[in-house]
XYZ file of C-alpha atoms in Angstrom:
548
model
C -162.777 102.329 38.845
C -159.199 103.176 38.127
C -160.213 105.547 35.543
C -162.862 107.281 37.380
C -160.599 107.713 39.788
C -157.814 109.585 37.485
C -160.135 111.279 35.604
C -161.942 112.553 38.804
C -159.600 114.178 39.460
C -158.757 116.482 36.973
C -162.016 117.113 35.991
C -163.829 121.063 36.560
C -166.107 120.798 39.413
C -168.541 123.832 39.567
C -167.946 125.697 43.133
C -171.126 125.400 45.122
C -170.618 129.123 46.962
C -173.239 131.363 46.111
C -170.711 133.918 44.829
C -168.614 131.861 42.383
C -168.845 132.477 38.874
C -171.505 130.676 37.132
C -171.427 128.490 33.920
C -168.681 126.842 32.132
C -166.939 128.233 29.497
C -164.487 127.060 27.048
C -160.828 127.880 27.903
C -161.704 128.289 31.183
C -159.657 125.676 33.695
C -160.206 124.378 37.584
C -156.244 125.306 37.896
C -156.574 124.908 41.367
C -158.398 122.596 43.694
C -160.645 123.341 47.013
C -158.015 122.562 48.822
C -155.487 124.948 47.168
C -153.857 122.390 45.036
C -152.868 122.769 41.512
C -154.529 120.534 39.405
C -153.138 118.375 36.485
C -154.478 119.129 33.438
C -154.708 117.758 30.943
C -155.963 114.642 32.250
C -153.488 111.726 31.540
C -153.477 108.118 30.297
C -153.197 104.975 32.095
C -151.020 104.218 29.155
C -147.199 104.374 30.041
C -146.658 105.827 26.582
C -148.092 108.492 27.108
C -145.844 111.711 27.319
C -147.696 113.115 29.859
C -146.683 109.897 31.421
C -142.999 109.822 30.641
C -139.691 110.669 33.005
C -138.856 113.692 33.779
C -135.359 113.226 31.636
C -137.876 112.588 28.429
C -139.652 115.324 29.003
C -136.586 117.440 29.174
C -134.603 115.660 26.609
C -137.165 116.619 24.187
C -137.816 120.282 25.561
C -133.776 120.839 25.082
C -133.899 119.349 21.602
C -136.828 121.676 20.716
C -134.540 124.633 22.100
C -131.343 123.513 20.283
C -133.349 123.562 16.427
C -135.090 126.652 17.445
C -131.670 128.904 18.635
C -130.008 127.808 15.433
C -132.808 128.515 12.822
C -133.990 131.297 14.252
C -130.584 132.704 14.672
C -129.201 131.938 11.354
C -132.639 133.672 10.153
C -132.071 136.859 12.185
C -128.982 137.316 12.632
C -127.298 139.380 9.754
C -127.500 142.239 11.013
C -124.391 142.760 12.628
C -122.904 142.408 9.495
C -125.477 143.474 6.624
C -122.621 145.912 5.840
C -120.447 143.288 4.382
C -123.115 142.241 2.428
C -123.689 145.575 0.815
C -120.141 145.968 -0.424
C -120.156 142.515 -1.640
C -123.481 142.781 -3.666
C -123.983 146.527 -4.179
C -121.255 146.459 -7.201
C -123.322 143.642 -8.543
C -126.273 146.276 -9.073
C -128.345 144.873 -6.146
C -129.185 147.643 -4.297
C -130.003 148.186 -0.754
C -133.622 146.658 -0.782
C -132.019 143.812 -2.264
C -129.703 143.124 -0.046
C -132.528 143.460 2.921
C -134.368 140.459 1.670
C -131.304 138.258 3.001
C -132.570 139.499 6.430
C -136.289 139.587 5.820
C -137.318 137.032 3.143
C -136.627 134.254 5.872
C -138.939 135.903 8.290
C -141.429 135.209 5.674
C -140.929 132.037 4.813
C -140.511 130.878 8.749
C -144.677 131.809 8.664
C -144.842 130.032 5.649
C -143.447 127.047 6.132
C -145.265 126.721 9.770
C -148.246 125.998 7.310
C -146.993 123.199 5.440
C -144.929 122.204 8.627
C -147.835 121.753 11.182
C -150.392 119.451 8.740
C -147.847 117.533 8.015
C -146.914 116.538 11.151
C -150.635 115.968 12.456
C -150.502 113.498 9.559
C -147.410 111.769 9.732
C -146.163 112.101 12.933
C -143.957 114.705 14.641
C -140.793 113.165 14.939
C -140.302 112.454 11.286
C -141.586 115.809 10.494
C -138.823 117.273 12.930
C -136.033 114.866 11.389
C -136.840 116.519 7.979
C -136.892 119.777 8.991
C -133.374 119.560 10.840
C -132.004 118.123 7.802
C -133.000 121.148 5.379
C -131.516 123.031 7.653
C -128.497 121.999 7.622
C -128.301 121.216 3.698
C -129.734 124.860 3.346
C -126.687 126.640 5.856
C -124.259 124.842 3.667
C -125.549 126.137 0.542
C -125.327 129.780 2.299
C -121.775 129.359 2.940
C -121.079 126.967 -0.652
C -122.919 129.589 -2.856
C -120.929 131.808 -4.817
C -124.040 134.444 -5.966
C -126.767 136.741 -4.915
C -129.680 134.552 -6.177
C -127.916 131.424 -5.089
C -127.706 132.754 -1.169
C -130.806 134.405 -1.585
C -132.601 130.813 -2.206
C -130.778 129.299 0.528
C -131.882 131.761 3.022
C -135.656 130.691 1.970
C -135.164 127.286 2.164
C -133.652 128.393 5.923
C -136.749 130.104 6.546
C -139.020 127.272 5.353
C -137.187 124.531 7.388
C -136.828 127.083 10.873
C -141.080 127.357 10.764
C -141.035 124.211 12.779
C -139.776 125.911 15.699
C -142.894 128.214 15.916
C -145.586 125.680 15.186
C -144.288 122.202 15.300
C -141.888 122.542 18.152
C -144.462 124.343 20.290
C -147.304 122.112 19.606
C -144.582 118.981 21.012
C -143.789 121.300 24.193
C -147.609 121.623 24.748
C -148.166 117.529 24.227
C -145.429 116.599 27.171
C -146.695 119.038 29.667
C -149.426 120.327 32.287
C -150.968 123.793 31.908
C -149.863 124.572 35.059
C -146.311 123.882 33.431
C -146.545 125.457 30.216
C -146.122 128.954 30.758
C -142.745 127.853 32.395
C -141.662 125.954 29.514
C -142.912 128.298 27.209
C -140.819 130.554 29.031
C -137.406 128.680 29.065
C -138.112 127.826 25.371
C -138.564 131.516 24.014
C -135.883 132.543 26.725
C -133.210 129.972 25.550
C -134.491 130.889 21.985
C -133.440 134.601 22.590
C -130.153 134.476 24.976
C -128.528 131.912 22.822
C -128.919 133.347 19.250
C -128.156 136.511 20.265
C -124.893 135.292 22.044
C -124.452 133.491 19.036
C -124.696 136.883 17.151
C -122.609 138.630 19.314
C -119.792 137.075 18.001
C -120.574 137.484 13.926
C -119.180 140.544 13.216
C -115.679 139.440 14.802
C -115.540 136.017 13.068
C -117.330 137.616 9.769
C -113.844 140.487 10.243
C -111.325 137.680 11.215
C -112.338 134.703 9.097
C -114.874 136.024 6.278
C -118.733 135.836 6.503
C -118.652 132.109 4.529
C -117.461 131.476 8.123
C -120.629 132.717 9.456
C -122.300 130.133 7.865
C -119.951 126.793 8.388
C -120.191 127.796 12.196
C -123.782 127.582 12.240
C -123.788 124.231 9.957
C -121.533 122.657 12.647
C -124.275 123.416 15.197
C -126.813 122.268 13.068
C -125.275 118.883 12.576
C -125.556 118.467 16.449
C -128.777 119.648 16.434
C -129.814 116.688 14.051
C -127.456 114.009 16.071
C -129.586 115.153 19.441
C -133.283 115.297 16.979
C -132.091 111.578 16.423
C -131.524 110.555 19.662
C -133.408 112.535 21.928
C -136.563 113.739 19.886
C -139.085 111.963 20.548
C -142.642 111.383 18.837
C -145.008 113.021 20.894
C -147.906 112.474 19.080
C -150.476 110.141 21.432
C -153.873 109.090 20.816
C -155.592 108.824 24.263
C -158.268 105.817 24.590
C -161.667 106.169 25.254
C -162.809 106.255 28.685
C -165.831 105.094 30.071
C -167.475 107.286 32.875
C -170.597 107.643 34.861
C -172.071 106.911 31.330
C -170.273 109.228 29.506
C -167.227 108.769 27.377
C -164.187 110.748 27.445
C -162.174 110.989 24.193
C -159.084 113.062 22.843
C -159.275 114.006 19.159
C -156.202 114.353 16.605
C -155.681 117.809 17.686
C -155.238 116.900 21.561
C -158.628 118.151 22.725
C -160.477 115.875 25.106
C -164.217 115.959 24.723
C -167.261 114.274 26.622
C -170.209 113.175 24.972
C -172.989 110.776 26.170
C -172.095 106.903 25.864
C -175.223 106.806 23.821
C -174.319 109.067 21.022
C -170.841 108.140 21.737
C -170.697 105.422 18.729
C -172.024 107.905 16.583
C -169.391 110.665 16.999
C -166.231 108.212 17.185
C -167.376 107.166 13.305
C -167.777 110.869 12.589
C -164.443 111.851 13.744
C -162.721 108.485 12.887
C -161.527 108.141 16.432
C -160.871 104.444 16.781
C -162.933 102.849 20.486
C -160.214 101.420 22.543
C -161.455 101.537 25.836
C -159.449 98.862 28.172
C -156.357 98.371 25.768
C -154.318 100.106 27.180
C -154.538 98.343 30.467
C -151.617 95.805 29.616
C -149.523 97.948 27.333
C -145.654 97.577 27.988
C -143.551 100.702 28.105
C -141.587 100.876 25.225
C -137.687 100.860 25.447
C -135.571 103.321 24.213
C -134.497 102.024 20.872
C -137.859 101.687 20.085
C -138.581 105.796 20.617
C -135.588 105.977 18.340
C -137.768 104.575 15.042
C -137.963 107.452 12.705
C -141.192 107.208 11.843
C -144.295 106.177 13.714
C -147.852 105.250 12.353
C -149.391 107.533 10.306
C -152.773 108.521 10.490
C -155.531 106.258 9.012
C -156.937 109.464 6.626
C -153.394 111.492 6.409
C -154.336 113.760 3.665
C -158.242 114.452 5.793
C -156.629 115.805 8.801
C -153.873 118.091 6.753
C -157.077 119.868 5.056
C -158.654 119.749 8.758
C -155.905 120.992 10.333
C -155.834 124.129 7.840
C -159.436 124.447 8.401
C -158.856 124.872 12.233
C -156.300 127.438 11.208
C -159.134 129.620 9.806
C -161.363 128.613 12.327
C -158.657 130.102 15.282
C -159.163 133.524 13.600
C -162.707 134.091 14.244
C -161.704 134.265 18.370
C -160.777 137.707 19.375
C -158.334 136.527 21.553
C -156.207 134.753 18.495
C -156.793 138.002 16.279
C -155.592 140.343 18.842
C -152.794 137.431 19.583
C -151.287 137.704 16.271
C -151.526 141.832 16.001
C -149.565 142.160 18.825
C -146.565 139.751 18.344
C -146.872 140.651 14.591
C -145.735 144.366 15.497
C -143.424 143.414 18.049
C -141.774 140.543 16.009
C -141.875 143.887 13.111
C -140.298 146.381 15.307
C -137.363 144.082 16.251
C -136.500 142.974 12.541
C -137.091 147.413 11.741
C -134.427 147.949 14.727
C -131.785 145.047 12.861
C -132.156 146.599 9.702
C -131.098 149.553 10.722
C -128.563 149.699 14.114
C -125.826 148.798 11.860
C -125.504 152.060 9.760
C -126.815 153.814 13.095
C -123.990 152.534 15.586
C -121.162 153.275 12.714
C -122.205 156.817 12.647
C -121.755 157.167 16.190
C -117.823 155.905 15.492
C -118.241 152.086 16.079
C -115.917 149.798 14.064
C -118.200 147.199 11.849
C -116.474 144.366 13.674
C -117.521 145.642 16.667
C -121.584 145.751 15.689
C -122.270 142.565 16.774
C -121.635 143.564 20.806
C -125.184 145.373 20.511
C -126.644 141.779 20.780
C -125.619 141.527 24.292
C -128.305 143.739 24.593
C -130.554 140.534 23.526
C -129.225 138.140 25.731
C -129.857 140.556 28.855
C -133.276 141.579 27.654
C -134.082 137.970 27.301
C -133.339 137.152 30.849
C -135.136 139.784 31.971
C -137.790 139.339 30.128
C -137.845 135.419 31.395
C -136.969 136.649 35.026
C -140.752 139.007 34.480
C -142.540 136.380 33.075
C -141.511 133.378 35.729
C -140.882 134.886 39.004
C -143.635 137.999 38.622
C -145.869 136.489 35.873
C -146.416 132.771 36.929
C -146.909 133.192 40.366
C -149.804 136.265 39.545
C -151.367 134.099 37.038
C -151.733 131.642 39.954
C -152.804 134.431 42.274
C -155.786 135.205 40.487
C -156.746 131.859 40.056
C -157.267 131.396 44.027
C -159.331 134.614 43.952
C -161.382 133.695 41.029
C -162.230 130.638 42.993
C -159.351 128.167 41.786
C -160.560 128.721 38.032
C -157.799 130.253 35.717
C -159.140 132.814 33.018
C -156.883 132.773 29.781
C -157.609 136.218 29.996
C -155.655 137.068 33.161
C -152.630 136.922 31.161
C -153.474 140.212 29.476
C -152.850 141.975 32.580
C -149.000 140.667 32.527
C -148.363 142.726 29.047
C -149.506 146.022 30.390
C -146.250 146.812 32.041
C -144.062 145.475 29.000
C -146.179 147.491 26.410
C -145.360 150.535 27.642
C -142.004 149.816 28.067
C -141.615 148.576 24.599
C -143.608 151.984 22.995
C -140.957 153.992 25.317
C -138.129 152.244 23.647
C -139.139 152.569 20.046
C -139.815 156.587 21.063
C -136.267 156.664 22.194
C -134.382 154.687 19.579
C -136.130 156.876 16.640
C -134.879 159.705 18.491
C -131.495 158.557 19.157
C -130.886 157.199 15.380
C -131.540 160.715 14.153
C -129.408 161.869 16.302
C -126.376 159.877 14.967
C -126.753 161.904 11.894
C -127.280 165.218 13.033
C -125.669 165.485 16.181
C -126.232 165.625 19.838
C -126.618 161.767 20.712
C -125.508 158.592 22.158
C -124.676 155.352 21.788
C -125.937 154.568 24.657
C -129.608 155.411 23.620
C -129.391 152.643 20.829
C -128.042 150.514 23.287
C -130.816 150.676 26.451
C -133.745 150.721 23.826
C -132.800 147.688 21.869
C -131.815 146.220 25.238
C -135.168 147.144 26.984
C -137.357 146.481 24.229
C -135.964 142.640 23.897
C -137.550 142.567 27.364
C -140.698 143.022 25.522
C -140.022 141.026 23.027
C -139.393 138.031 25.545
C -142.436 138.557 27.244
C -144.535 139.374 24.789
C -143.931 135.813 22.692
C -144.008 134.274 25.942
C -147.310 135.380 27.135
C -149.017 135.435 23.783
C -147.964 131.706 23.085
C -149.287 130.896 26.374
C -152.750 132.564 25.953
C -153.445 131.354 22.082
C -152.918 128.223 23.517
C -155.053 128.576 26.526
C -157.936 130.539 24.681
C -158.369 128.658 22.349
C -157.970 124.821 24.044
C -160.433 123.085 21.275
C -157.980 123.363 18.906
C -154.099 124.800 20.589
C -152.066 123.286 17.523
C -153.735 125.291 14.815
C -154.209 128.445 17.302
C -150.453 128.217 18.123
C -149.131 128.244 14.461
C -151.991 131.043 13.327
C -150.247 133.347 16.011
C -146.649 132.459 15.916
C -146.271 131.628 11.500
C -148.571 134.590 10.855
C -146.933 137.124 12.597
C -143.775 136.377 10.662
C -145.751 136.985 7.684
C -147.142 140.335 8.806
C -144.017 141.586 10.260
C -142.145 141.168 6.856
C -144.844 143.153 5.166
C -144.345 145.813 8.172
C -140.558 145.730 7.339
C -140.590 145.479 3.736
C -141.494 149.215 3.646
C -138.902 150.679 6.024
C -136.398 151.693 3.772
C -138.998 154.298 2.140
C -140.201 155.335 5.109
C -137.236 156.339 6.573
C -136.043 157.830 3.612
C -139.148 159.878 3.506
C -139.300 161.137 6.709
C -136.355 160.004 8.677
C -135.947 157.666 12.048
C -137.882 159.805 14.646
C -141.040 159.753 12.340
C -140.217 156.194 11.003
C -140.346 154.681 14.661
C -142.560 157.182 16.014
C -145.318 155.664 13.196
C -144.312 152.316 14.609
C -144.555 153.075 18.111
C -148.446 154.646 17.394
C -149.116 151.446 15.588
C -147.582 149.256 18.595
C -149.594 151.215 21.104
C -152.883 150.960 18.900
C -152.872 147.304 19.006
C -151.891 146.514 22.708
C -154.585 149.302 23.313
C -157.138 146.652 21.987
C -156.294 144.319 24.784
C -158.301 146.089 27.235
C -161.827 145.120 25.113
C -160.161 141.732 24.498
C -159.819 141.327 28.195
C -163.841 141.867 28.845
C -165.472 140.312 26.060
C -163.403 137.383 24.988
C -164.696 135.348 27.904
C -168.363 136.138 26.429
C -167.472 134.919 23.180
C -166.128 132.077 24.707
C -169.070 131.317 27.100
C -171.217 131.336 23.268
C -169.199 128.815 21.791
C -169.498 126.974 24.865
C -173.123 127.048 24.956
C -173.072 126.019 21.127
C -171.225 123.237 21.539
C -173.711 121.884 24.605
C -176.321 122.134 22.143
C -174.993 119.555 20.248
C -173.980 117.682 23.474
C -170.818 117.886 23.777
C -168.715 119.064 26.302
C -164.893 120.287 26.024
C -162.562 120.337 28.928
C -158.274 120.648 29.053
């Protein structure tokens, strides 16, 4: 009765007013109750284990973890821009020439997408915590090479290995923040993490090209392997395993299961037998009615159980990958953080050279990144306090059930702002060559387009996640690892293209491209829900139902 109870009350009731929408579809959530409640979903455990179950200080423990690896990897993989300069005078009489040199900034972009593929089945398989311990750990051996290394191909490698090890904060890390929180949470958290993400490693940044001018840029590097040693104390002591296999639950002669991927799915008790051998999903119902919470040096083991078929659910992982990309939602997902991800890395590439032509000392680049750390507020502040509470709104008037879709409407306002910006910084970068300019221009657009940057990884994390709820793991790392990998073919050309046709056609080409593909969001909006109302319908074929 217990778990009737609990599970009653999460689960979508179909509104009974002769104007509500009609029919179920996948992705599709009772976010809010008759009574104007916000429900939560998913639907948790009677199992103390269970992070949805756990204290608010392990929930937040791991969160800030999460944050700390994802600031430092992502900033040491970013963040030599301020002082790419340094790196041309130290490698250009080598015969490396400027392309060359680029790949220190871009190559890790590349290899954060690809390592979110090896990353992600891994940790299905073995566990995340372990998975996270490992990563932290080539990290940091990887930033101490940087600053050891003594030779172009020797930093070069180390910036890969950088790159591989930082793709668990865009598939791994995400897919933990999803398993210790609600859905009415997640676009909070999401939020804070991308926000924190931003505001840090740009303030981080900020300061490079003073230490890189007072202390050398090996310095660059030993500060960050510092940090990155605390990271791995905190991954030891505060981060978690999140991985939990719910039980079976028994219901009005149904059962109610959670597969390896988090999904919950109900299927009749008869055929129930049949599909818990197919899927290997071991029948617990009723253990967990006795199980004792465990203490905290027992969350500290390194390594938890594996799963029974490790090497099955790494292929079947990388199958759901594929899978993900036939939804419109994750295709149109990855386009339009791909470009935006692209247009930020174009902007770092090139604001160096820029800002020194309008007079700036090259110890003084790095203040440009305060630009990132108020862009990345505001882009949080948009998101939060404007985006949340609409997201909620239109829930109530959809009759309490929350569209993944509804979150398209929240990027209109930052894709406009974001093709204004790249307008005005092509403009303003020719100007520093010919005349006419300011500083300032460089300044507001990078500033004002990090507000779309925020908001734009925000909300897209949020909706691949939502949209595509059978499978969120594989969804998340298909948007977030693949639009590093398109972004560094976007970049990898931008040295020709601005030395074919300067920065106001270079950006202006990028700014068509960025407006193309946010363009697409308006079909997206009106016929993703039909394509998930099919899958829906072919899944009931087979008799099974889906829910959050």
């Amino acid at each position: 009765m217990a778990a009737k109870n609990e599970y009653s009350e999460h689960t979508e009731e179909p509104d009974k007013r002769s104007n509500a929408p009609s029919g179920h579809a996948e992705g599709n959530a009772l976010l809010v109750d008759t009574h104007g409640n916000i429900r939560r979903l998913p639907v948790p455990s009677n199992n103390p284990n269970d992070p949805l179950n756990w204290k608010p200080w392990q929930k937040w423990a791991v969160i800030g973890t999460c944050c700390w690896f994802s600031v430092m990897g992502l900033a040491l993989a970013g963040g030599l821009g301020a002082i790419l300069s340094v790196f041309f005078q130290l490698y250009g009489p080598q015969g490396y020439g400027p392309s060359d040199v680029a790949f220190l900034l871009t190559l890790p972009s590349l290899c954060i997408g690809l390592g979110n593929f090896i990353i992600l089945p891994v940790a299905l398989a073995y566990g995340r915590r372990p998975v996270f311990l490992i990563s932290t750990i080539i990290l940091l051996a990887a930033t101490i090479g940087s600053a050891a290394q003594n030779s172009y191909n020797g930093h070069l490698a180390s910036r890969v290995m950088q790159g591989l090890a930082t793709g668990a904060s865009e598939s791994l890390l995400p897919l933990m923040l999803t398993e210790v929180t609600f859905l009415h949470e997640r676009g909070r958290v999401f939020g804070l993490y991308w926000t924190v993400q931003n505001v840090l490693s740009s303030l981080m940044n900020l300061t490079s090209s003073y230490e890189t001018a007072a202390l050398g840029w090996r310095w660059y590097y030993w500060v960050f392997a510092i940090l990155v040693g605390a990271g791995l104390v905190l991954a030891c002591l505060f981060g978690f395993e999140t991985r939990f296999q719910r039980p079976v639950v028994s219901l009005d002669g149904r059962a109610v299961m959670t597969d390896d991927f988090g999904v919950t799915h109900v299927v009749p008790d008869s055929e129930a037998q049949e599909y818990l051998e197919r899927h290997g999903i071991e029948d617990r119902r009723g253990e967990d009615a006795e199980v004792p919470l465990k203490s905290y040096s027992q969350l500290l083991k390194p390594w938890g159980s594996s799963h029974k078929t490790p090497g099955k659910v790494m292929l079947l992982s990388l199958l759901r990958m594929a899978q993900s990309m036939t939804s419109p939602a994750i295709l149109f997902t990855v386009l339009a953080s791909s470009i935006t991800l692209a247009c930020v890395v174009d902007v770092s590439l090139t604001y160096d050279a820029v800002l020194q032509q309008y007079g700036w000392d090259p110890k003084d680049i790095g203040l440009i990144n305060l630009g990132g750390i108020i862009g990345g507020l505001l882009g949080a502040a948009y998101c939060t306090l404007l985006g949340e509470p609409f997201i909620i709104w239109m829930a109530k008037r959809n009759h309490g059930i929350h569209k993944p879709e509804h979150r398209l409407i929240i990027l209109i306002p930052v894709a406009i702002l974001g093709f204004s910006m790249l307008i005005l910084y092509g403009f303003m970068a020719t100007a520093a060559f010919v005349g006419g300019g300011s500083y300032w221009g460089i300044l507001v657009s990078w500033t004002l387009f990090q507000v779309t940057f925020t908001s734009v990884l925000i909300i897209t994390t949020t909706f691949a996640a939502e949209a595509s709820p059978k499978h969120p793991g594989p969804a998340l790392v298909m948007v977030i690892g693949t639009k590093n990998i398109v972004s560094f073919g976007v970049a990898y050309g931008l040295t020709d293209m601005v030395q074919h046709g300067g920065y106001t056609w270079t950006f202006g080409v990028l700014a068509g491209i960025f407006g193309a593909i946010f363009i697409l969001g308006i079909p997206i909006y009106m016929l993703n829900p039909k394509w998930r109302r099919y899958v829906t319908r072919a899944e009931e074929k087979k008799g099974i139902t889906t829910t959050d």
